[in-house]
mmCIF file of C-alpha atoms (C1' of nucleotides) and ligand atoms in Angstrom:
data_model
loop_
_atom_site.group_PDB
_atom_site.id
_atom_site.type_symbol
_atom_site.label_atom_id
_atom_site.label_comp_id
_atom_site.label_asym_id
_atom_site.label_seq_id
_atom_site.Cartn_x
_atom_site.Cartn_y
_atom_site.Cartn_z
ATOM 1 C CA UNK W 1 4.593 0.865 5.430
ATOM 2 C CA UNK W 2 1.078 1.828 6.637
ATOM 3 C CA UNK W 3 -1.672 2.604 4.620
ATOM 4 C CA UNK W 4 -2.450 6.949 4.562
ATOM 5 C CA UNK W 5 -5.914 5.941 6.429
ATOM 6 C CA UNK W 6 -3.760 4.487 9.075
ATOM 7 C CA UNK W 7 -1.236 7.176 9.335
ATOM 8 C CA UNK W 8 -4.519 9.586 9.816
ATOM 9 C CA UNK W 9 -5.763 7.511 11.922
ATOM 10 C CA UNK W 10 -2.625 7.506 14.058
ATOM 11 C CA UNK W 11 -2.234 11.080 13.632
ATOM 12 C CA UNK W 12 -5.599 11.677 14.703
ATOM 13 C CA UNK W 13 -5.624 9.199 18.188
ATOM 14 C CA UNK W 14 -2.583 10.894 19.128
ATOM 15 C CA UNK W 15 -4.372 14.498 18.707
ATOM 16 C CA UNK W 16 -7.161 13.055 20.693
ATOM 17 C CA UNK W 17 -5.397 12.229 23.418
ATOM 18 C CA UNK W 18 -3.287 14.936 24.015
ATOM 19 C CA UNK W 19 -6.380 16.792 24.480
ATOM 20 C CA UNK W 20 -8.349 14.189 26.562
ATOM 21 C CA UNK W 21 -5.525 14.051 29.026
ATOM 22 C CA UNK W 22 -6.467 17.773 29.405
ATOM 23 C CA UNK W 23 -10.356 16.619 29.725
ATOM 24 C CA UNK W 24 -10.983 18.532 25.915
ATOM 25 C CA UNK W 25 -13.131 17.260 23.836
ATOM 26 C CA UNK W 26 -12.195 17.992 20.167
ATOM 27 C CA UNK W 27 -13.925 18.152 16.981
ATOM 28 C CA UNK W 28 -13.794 16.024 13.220
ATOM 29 C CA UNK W 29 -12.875 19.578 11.754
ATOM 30 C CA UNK W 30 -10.229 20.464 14.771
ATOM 31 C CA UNK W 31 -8.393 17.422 14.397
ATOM 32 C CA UNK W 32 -8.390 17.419 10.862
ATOM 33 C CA UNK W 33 -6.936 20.589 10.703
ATOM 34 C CA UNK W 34 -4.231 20.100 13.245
ATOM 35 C CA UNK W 35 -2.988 16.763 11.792
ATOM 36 C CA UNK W 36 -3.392 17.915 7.837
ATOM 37 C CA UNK W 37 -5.610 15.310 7.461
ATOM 38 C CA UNK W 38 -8.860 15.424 4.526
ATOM 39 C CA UNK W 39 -12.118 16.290 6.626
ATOM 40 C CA UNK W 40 -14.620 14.158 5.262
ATOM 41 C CA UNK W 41 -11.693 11.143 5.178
ATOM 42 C CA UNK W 42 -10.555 11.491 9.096
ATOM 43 C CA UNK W 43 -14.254 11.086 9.744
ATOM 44 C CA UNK W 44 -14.658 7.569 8.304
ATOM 45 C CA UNK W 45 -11.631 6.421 10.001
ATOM 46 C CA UNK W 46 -12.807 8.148 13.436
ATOM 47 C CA UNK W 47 -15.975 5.926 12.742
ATOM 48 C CA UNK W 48 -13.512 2.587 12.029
ATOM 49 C CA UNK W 49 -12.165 3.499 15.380
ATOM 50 C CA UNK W 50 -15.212 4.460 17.102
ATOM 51 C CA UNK W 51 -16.560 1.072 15.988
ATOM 52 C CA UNK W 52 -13.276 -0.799 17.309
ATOM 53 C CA UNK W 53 -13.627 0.856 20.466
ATOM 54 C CA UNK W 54 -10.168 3.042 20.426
ATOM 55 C CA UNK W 55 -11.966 6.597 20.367
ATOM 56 C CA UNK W 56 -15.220 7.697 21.868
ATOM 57 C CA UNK W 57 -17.345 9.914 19.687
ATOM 58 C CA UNK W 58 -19.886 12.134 21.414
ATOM 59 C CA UNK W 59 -22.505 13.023 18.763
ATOM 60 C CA UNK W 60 -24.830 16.772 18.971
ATOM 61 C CA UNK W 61 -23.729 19.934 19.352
ATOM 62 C CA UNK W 62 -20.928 20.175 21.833
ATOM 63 C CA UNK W 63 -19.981 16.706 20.462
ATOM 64 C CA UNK W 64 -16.417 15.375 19.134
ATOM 65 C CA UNK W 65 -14.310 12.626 20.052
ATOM 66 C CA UNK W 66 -12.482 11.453 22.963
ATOM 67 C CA UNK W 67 -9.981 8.949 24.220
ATOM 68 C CA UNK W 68 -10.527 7.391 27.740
ATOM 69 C CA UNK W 69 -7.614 4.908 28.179
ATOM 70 C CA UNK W 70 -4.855 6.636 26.592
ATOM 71 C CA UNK W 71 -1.966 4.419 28.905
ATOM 72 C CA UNK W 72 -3.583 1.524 27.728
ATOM 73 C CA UNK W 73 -4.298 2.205 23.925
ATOM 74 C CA UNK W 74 -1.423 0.684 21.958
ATOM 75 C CA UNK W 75 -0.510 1.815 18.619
ATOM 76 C CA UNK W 76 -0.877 -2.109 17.217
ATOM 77 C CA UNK W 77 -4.890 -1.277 18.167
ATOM 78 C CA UNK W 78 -4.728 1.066 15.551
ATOM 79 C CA UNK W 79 -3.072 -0.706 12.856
ATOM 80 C CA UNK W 80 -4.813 -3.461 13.222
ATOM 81 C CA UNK W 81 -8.245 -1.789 13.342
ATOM 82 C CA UNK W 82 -7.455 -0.092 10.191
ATOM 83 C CA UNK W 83 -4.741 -2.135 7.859
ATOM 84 C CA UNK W 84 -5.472 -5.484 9.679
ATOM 85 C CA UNK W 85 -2.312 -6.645 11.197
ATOM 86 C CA UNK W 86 -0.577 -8.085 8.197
ATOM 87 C CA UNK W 87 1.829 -5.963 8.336
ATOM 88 C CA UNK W 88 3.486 -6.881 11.581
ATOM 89 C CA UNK W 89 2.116 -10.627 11.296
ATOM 90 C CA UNK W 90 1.985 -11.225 7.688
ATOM 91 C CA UNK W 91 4.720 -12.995 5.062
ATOM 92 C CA UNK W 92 6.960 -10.141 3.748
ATOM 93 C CA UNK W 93 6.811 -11.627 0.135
ATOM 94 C CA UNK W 94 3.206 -12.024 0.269
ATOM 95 C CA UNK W 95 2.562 -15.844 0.867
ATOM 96 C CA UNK W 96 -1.134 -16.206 2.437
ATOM 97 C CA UNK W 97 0.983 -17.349 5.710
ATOM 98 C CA UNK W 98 4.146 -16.741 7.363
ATOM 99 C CA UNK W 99 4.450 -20.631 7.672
ATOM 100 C CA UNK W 100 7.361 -21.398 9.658
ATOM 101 C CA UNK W 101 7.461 -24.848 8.108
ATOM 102 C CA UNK W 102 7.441 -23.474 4.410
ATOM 103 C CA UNK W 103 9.335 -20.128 4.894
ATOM 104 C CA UNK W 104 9.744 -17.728 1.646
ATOM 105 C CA UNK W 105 13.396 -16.803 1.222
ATOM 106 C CA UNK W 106 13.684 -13.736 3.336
ATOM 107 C CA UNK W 107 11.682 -15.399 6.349
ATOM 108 C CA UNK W 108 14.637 -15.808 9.011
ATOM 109 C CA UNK W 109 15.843 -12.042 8.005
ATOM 110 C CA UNK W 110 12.178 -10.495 8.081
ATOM 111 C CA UNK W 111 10.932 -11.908 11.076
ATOM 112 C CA UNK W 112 13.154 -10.449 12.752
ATOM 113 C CA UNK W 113 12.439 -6.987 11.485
ATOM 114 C CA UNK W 114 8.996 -7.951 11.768
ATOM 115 C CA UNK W 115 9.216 -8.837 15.453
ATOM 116 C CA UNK W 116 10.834 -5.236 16.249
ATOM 117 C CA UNK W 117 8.170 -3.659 14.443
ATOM 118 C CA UNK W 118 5.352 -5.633 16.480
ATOM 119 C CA UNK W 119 6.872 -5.283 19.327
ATOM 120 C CA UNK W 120 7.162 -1.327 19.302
ATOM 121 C CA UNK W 121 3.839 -1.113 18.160
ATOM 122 C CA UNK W 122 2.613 -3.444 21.168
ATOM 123 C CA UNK W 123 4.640 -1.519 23.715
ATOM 124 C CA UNK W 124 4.063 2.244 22.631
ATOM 125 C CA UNK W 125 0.872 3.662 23.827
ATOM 126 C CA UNK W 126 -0.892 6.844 23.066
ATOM 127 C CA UNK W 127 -0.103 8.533 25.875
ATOM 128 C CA UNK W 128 3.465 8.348 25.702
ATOM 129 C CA UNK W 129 2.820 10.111 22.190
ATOM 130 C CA UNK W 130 1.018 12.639 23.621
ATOM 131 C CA UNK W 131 2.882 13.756 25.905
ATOM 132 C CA UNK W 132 5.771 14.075 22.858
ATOM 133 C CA UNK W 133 4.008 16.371 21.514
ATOM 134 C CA UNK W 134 3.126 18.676 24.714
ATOM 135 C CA UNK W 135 6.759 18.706 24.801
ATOM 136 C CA UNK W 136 7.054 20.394 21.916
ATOM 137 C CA UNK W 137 9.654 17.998 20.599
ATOM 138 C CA UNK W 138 7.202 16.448 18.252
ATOM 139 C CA UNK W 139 5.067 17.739 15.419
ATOM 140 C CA UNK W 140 1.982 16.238 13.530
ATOM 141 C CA UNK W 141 2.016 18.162 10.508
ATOM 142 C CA UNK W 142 5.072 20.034 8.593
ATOM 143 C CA UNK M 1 4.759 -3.862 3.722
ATOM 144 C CA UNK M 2 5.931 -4.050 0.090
ATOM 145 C CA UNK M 3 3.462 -3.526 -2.903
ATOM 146 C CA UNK M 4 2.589 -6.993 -4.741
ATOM 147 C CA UNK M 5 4.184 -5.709 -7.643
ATOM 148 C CA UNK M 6 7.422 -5.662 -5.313
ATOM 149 C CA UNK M 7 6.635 -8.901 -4.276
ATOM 150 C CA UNK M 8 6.564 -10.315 -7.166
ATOM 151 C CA UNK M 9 9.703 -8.245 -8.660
ATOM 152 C CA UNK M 10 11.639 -9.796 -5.462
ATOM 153 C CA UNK M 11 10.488 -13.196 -6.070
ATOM 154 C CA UNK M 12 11.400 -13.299 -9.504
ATOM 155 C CA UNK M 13 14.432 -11.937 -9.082
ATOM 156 C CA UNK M 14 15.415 -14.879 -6.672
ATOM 157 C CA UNK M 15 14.060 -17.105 -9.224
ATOM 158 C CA UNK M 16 15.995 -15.812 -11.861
ATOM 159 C CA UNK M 17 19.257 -15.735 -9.888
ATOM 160 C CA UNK M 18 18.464 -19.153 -9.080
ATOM 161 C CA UNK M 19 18.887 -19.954 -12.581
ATOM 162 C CA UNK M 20 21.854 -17.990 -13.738
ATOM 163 C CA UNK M 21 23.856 -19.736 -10.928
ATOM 164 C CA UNK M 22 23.463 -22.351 -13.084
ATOM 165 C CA UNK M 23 23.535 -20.571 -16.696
ATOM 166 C CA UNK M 24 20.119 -21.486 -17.222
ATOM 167 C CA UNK M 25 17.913 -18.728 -18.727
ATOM 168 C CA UNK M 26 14.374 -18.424 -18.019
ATOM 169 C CA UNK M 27 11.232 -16.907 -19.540
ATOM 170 C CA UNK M 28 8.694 -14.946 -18.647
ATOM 171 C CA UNK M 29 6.018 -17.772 -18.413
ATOM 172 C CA UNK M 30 8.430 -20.315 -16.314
ATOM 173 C CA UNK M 31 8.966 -17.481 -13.399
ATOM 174 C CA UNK M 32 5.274 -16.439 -13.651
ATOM 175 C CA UNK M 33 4.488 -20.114 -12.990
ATOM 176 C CA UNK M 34 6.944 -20.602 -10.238
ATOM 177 C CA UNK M 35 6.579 -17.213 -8.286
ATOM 178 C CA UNK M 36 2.814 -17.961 -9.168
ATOM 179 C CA UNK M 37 1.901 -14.996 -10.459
ATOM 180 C CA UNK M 38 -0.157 -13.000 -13.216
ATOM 181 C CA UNK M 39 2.040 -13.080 -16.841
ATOM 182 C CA UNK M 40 1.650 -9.667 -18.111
ATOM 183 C CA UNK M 41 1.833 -8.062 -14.892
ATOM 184 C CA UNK M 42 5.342 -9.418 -13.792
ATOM 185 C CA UNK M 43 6.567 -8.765 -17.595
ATOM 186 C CA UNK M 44 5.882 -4.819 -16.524
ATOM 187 C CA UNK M 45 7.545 -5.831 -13.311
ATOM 188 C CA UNK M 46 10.389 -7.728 -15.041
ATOM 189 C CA UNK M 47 10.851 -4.693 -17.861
ATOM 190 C CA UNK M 48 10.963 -2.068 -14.543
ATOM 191 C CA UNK M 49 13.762 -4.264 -13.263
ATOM 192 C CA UNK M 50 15.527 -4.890 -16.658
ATOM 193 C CA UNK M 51 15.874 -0.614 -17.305
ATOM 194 C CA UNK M 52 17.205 -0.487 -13.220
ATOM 195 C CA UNK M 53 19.813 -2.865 -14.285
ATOM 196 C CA UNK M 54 18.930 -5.472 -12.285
ATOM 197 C CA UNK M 55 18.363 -8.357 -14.339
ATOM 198 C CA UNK M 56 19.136 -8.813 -17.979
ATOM 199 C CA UNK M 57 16.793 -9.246 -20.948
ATOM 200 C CA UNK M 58 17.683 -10.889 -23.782
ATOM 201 C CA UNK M 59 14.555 -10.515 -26.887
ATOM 202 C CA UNK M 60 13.499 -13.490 -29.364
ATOM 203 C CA UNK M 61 13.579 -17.208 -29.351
ATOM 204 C CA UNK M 62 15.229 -18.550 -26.588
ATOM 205 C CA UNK M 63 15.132 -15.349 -25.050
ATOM 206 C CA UNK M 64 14.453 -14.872 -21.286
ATOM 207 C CA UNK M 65 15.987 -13.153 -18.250
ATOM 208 C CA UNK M 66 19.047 -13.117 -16.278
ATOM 209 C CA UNK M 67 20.564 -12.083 -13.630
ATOM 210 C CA UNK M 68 24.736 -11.642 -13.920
ATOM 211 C CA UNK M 69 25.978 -10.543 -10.598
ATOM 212 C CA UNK M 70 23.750 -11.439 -7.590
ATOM 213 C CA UNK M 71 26.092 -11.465 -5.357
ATOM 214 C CA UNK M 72 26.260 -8.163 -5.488
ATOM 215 C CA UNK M 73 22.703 -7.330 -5.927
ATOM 216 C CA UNK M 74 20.933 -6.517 -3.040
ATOM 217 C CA UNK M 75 16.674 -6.501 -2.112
ATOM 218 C CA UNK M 76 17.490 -2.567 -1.454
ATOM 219 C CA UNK M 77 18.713 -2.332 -5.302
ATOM 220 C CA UNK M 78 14.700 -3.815 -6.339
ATOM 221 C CA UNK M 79 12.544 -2.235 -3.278
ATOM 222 C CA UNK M 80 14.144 1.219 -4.412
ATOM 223 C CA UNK M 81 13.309 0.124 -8.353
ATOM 224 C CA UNK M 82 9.646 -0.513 -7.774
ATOM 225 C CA UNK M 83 8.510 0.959 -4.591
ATOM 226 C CA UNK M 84 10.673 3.725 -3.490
ATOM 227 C CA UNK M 85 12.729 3.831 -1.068
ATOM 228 C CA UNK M 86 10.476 5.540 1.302
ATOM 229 C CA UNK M 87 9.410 1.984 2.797
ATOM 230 C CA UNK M 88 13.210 2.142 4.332
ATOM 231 C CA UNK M 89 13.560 5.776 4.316
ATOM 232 C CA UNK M 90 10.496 7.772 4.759
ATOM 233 C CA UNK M 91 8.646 8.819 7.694
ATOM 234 C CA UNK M 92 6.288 6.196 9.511
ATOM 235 C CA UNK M 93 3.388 8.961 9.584
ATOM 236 C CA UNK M 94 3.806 10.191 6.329
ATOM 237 C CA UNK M 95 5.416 13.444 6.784
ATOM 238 C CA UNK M 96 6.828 14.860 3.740
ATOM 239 C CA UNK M 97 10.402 14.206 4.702
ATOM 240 C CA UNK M 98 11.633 12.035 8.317
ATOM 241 C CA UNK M 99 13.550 15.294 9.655
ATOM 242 C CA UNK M 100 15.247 14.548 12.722
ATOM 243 C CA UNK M 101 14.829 18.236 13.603
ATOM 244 C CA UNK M 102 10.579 18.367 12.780
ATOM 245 C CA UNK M 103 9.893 14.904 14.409
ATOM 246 C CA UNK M 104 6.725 13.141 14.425
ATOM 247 C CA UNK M 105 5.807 11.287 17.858
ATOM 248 C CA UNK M 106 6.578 8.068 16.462
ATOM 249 C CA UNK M 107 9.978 9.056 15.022
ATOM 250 C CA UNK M 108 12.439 7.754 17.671
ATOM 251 C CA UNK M 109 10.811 4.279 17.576
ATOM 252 C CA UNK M 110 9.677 3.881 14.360
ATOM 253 C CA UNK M 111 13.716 5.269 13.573
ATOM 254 C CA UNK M 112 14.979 1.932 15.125
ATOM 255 C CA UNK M 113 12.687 -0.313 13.397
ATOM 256 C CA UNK M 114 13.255 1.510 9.740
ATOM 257 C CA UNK M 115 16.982 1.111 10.312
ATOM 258 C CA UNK M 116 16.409 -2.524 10.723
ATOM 259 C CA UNK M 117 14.662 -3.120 7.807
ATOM 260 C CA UNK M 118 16.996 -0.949 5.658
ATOM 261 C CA UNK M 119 20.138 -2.788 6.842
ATOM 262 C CA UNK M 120 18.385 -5.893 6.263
ATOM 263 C CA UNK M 121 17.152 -5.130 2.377
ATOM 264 C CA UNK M 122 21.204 -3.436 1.790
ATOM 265 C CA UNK M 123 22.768 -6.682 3.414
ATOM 266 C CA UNK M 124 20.825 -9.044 2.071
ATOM 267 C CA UNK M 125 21.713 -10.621 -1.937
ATOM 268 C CA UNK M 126 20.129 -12.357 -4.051
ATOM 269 C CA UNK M 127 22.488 -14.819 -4.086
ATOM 270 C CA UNK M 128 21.942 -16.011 -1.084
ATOM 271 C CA UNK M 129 18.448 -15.894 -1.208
ATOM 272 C CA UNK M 130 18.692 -18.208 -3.921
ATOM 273 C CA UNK M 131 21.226 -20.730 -2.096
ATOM 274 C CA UNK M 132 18.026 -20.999 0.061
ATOM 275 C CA UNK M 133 15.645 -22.092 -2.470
ATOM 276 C CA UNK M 134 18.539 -24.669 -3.918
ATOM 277 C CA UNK M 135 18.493 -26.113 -0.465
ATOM 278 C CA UNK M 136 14.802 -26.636 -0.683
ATOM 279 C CA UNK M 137 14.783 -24.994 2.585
ATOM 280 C CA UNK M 138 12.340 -21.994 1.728
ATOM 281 C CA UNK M 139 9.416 -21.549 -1.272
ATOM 282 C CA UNK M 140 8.451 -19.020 -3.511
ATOM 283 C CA UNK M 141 4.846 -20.093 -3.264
ATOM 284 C CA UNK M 142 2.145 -21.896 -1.286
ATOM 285 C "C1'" DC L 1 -39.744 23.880 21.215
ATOM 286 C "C1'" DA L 2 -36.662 25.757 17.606
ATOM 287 C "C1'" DG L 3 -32.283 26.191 15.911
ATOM 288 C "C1'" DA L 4 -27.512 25.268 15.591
ATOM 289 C "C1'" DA L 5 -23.666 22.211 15.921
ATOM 290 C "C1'" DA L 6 -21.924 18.063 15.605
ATOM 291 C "C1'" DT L 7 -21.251 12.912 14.201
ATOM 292 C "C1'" DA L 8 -23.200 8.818 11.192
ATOM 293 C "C1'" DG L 9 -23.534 6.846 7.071
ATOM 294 C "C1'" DG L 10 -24.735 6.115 2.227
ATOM 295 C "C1'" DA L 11 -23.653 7.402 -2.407
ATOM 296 C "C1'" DT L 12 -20.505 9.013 -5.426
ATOM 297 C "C1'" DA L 13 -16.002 10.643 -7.499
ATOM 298 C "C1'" DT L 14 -11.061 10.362 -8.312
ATOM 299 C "C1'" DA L 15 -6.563 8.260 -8.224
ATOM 300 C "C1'" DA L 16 -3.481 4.546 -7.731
ATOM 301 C "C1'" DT L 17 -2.569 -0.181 -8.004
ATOM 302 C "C1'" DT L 18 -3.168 -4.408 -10.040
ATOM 303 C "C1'" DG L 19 -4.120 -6.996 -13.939
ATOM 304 C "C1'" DT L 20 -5.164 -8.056 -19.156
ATOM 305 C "C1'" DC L 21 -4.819 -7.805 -24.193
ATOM 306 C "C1'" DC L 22 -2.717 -7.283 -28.440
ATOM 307 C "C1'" DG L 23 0.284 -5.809 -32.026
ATOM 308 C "C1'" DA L 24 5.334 -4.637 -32.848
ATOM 309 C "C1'" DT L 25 9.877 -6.084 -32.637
ATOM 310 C "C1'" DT L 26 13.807 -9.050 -32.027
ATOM 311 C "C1'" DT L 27 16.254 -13.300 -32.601
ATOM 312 C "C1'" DA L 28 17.151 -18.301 -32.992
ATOM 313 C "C1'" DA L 29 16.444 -22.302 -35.750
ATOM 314 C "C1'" DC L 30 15.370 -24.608 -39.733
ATOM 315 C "C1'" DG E 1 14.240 -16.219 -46.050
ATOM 316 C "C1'" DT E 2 10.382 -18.053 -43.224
ATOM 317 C "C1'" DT E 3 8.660 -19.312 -39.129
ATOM 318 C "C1'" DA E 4 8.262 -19.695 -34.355
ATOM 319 C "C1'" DA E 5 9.404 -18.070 -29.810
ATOM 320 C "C1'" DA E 6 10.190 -14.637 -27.023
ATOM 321 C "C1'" DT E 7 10.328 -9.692 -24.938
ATOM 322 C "C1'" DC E 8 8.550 -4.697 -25.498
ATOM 323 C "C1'" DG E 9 5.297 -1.367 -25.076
ATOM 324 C "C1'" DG E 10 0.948 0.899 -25.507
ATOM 325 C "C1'" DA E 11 -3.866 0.770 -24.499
ATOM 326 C "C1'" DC E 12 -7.263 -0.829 -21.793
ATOM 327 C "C1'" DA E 13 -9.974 -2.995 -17.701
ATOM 328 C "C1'" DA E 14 -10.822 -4.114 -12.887
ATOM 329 C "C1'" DT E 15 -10.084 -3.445 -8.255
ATOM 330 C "C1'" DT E 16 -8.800 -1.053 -4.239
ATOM 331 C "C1'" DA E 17 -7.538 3.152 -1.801
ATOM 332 C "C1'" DT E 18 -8.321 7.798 -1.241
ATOM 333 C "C1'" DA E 19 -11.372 11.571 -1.081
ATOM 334 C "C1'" DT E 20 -15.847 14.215 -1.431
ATOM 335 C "C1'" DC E 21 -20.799 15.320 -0.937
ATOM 336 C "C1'" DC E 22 -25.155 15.238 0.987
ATOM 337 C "C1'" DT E 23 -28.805 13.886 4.078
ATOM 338 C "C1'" DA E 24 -30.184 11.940 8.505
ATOM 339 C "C1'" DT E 25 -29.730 11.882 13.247
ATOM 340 C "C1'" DT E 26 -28.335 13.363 17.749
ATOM 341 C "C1'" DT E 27 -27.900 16.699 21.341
ATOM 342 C "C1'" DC E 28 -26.720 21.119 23.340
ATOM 343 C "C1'" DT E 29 -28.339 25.891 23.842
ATOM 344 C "C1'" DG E 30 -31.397 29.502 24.096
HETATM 345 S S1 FES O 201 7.121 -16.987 5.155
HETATM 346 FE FE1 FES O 201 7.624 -15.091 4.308
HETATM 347 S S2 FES O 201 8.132 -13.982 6.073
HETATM 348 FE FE2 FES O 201 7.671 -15.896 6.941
HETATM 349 S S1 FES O 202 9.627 12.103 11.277
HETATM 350 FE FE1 FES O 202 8.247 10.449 11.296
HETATM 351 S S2 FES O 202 9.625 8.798 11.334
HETATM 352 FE FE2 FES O 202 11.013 10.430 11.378
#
DNA sequence: CAGAAATAGGATATAATTGTCCGATTTAAC
DNA sequence: GTTAAATCGGACAATTATATCCTATTTCTG
């Protein structure tokens, strides 16, 4: 479903925020180790996100990477930031357009799937993540 | 969402069913042309989909493909063939193994969604994918 | 100011996916 | 039987995704 860059990258802005909600900074090698994730990897997608403006990163000693607007953030930032958002937008058989007026076979069935999957990616935010895994009731790694 | 090679296994196999609705075999060259994609690629594809069961082979001169029961066939049967069944089945943050007791945050969303798509590839056939096409109602390209 | 800790970013390496080529084999048609 | 048309299958090539390494730069701390 979403590329392993975007699942770290998920991973990772969830991390983040749990511990910016607690004002705690965290660092590349913190977060990589909490969400499993290959160091040197997780820090060219915190860059991809830096750039799009979903994390903050603090550089120097006492640096690391934050997340301001945590309520706000939707997951479909993410995606999109990373895999483009082809996969909620995009034909499911792989026509350069999902082109109501020349649908591909599975169009009426897909969309629909398709529209769920948008829509829970526009309507969950980080924070309600977060605070999953505060709980407890949620892990990031086995 | 789905690999290309998926994509193109799926469109073919609409394609082929197409035909043997109307006991007309096809080769390898007509459904590369029609599904508009790369020959020897979708003859891996097509060979993947012929030891799965899914369509039929048939070697020499007036050889080609077939397809004998798609009514019966579902796009679960060729997603599971070529990609896995992870796409319908796995966890949406790439955890080893969705385990309803070791949740990741996006589990209880991402659940709903899954489901969706995996009753949608298990209910839907071929045939009637191909009743589409016969319609002229949908494409398999541009 | 010097040193340490941290991110940035370019170059490179590895693996997986996608795509091509060609000879071997099978089968129909003449 | 010979030939032509087709799939099969192995080897290879190109591209993209994943992952690593190293140096530069920034910034806190002492
Ligand atoms: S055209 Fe394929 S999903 Fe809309
Ligand atoms: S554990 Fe991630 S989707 Fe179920």
């Amino acid at each position: 479903m979403f590329s392993k860059a975007c699942e770290y990258g998920i991973k990772a802005a969830i991390y983040i925020t749990q511990n910016s909600l607690l004002n705690n900074r965290v660092s590349l090698k913190e977060i990589a180790a909490e969400i499993d994730s290959p160091v040197a990897f997780t820090a060219k997608i915190l860059q991809d996100l830096a750039r799009n403006q979903v994390v903050t990163s603090i550089k120097g000693a006492r640096g690391g990477f934050e997340i301001h607007n945590p309520g706000e953030l939707k997951l479909s930032q993410i995606v999109k930031a990373i895999d483009s958002d082809d996969v909620y937008k995009g034909c499911g058989l792989g026509l350069v357009k999902c082109d109501e007026l020349n649908p591909c076979p599975i169009h009426d069935k897909f969309k629909v799937v398709r529209e769920n999957l948008k829509e829970m990616l526009e309507n969950t935010s980080l924070k309600e993540l977060a605070l999953k895994l505060d709980d407890g009731t949620t892990v990031l790694k086995i």
